[in-house]
XYZ file of C-alpha atoms in Angstrom:
99
model
C -80.707 -69.232 -123.193
C -78.478 -71.599 -125.085
C -74.943 -70.738 -126.039
C -75.717 -70.847 -129.742
C -78.899 -69.973 -131.512
C -79.454 -70.687 -135.172
C -82.027 -70.839 -137.931
C -83.503 -67.386 -138.103
C -87.044 -67.225 -139.447
C -88.441 -63.817 -140.287
C -92.201 -63.894 -139.850
C -94.247 -62.701 -142.812
C -95.424 -59.117 -142.644
C -92.744 -57.791 -140.320
C -88.996 -57.724 -140.421
C -88.892 -56.802 -136.723
C -90.053 -60.183 -135.451
C -88.006 -63.354 -135.572
C -88.258 -66.869 -134.259
C -85.003 -68.598 -133.415
C -84.414 -72.270 -132.802
C -81.881 -72.927 -130.074
C -79.448 -75.828 -130.020
C -81.998 -77.804 -127.955
C -84.581 -77.522 -130.741
C -86.818 -75.083 -128.846
C -88.264 -72.086 -130.662
C -88.030 -68.648 -129.055
C -89.661 -65.530 -130.548
C -88.298 -62.001 -130.288
C -88.983 -58.467 -131.420
C -85.786 -56.974 -132.825
C -85.683 -53.412 -131.521
C -82.303 -52.480 -132.974
C -78.974 -53.469 -134.411
C -75.641 -52.101 -133.238
C -72.175 -52.191 -134.751
C -69.492 -52.376 -132.088
C -65.789 -53.095 -132.651
C -66.461 -54.235 -136.235
C -69.028 -56.790 -135.026
C -72.807 -56.633 -135.344
C -75.329 -57.269 -132.585
C -79.114 -57.613 -132.466
C -80.919 -56.082 -129.495
C -84.202 -57.898 -128.909
C -87.135 -58.249 -126.548
C -88.478 -61.766 -125.984
C -92.206 -62.376 -126.517
C -92.278 -64.416 -123.302
C -94.352 -62.307 -120.921
C -92.373 -63.629 -117.945
C -89.129 -62.215 -119.347
C -88.942 -58.420 -119.494
C -85.198 -58.164 -120.136
C -83.340 -57.236 -123.282
C -81.494 -59.978 -125.147
C -78.347 -59.129 -127.102
C -76.941 -61.653 -129.563
C -74.059 -61.333 -131.988
C -75.159 -61.575 -135.616
C -72.990 -64.072 -137.457
C -72.540 -63.524 -141.216
C -74.219 -66.023 -143.529
C -74.428 -66.496 -147.282
C -78.114 -67.418 -146.934
C -80.158 -64.258 -146.297
C -83.097 -66.229 -144.857
C -81.038 -68.305 -142.445
C -78.740 -66.520 -140.042
C -76.847 -67.504 -136.965
C -76.668 -65.737 -133.654
C -74.144 -66.214 -130.895
C -74.835 -65.660 -127.211
C -72.444 -63.273 -125.497
C -70.850 -64.454 -122.261
C -68.626 -61.382 -121.733
C -70.547 -59.083 -119.353
C -68.346 -56.095 -120.216
C -69.063 -56.557 -123.933
C -72.805 -56.863 -123.237
C -72.723 -53.662 -121.197
C -70.773 -51.794 -123.894
C -73.101 -52.927 -126.684
C -76.188 -52.014 -124.638
C -74.763 -48.565 -123.813
C -74.088 -47.946 -127.512
C -77.614 -49.122 -128.337
C -79.102 -46.725 -125.762
C -77.031 -43.885 -127.199
C -77.992 -44.618 -130.822
C -81.690 -45.153 -130.047
C -82.009 -42.367 -127.474
C -85.591 -41.182 -127.263
C -87.045 -44.249 -128.999
C -86.929 -46.528 -125.944
C -86.926 -45.955 -122.201
C -84.621 -48.384 -120.400
C -83.594 -48.200 -116.778
């Protein structure tokens, strides 16, 4: 995954599915399964549509004045990723079963 992902497109009919264009111009589609606030920052927890990838993707949601175009930032800090995922699991307990 690229370091920076931009240009959020919400597909018609569902606010839970987005297609992002990475900084290499490649489109990647995700199902957003939750949003988490952690240390006054907001994060999207997503599952990629790629059948070969069964992992969760967590990206920081960057504020934008344009509601239809958002920016997401990849997280390199493993401790932050772990903390955000643990908070997600706590907030969405019972809705999803993660190992």
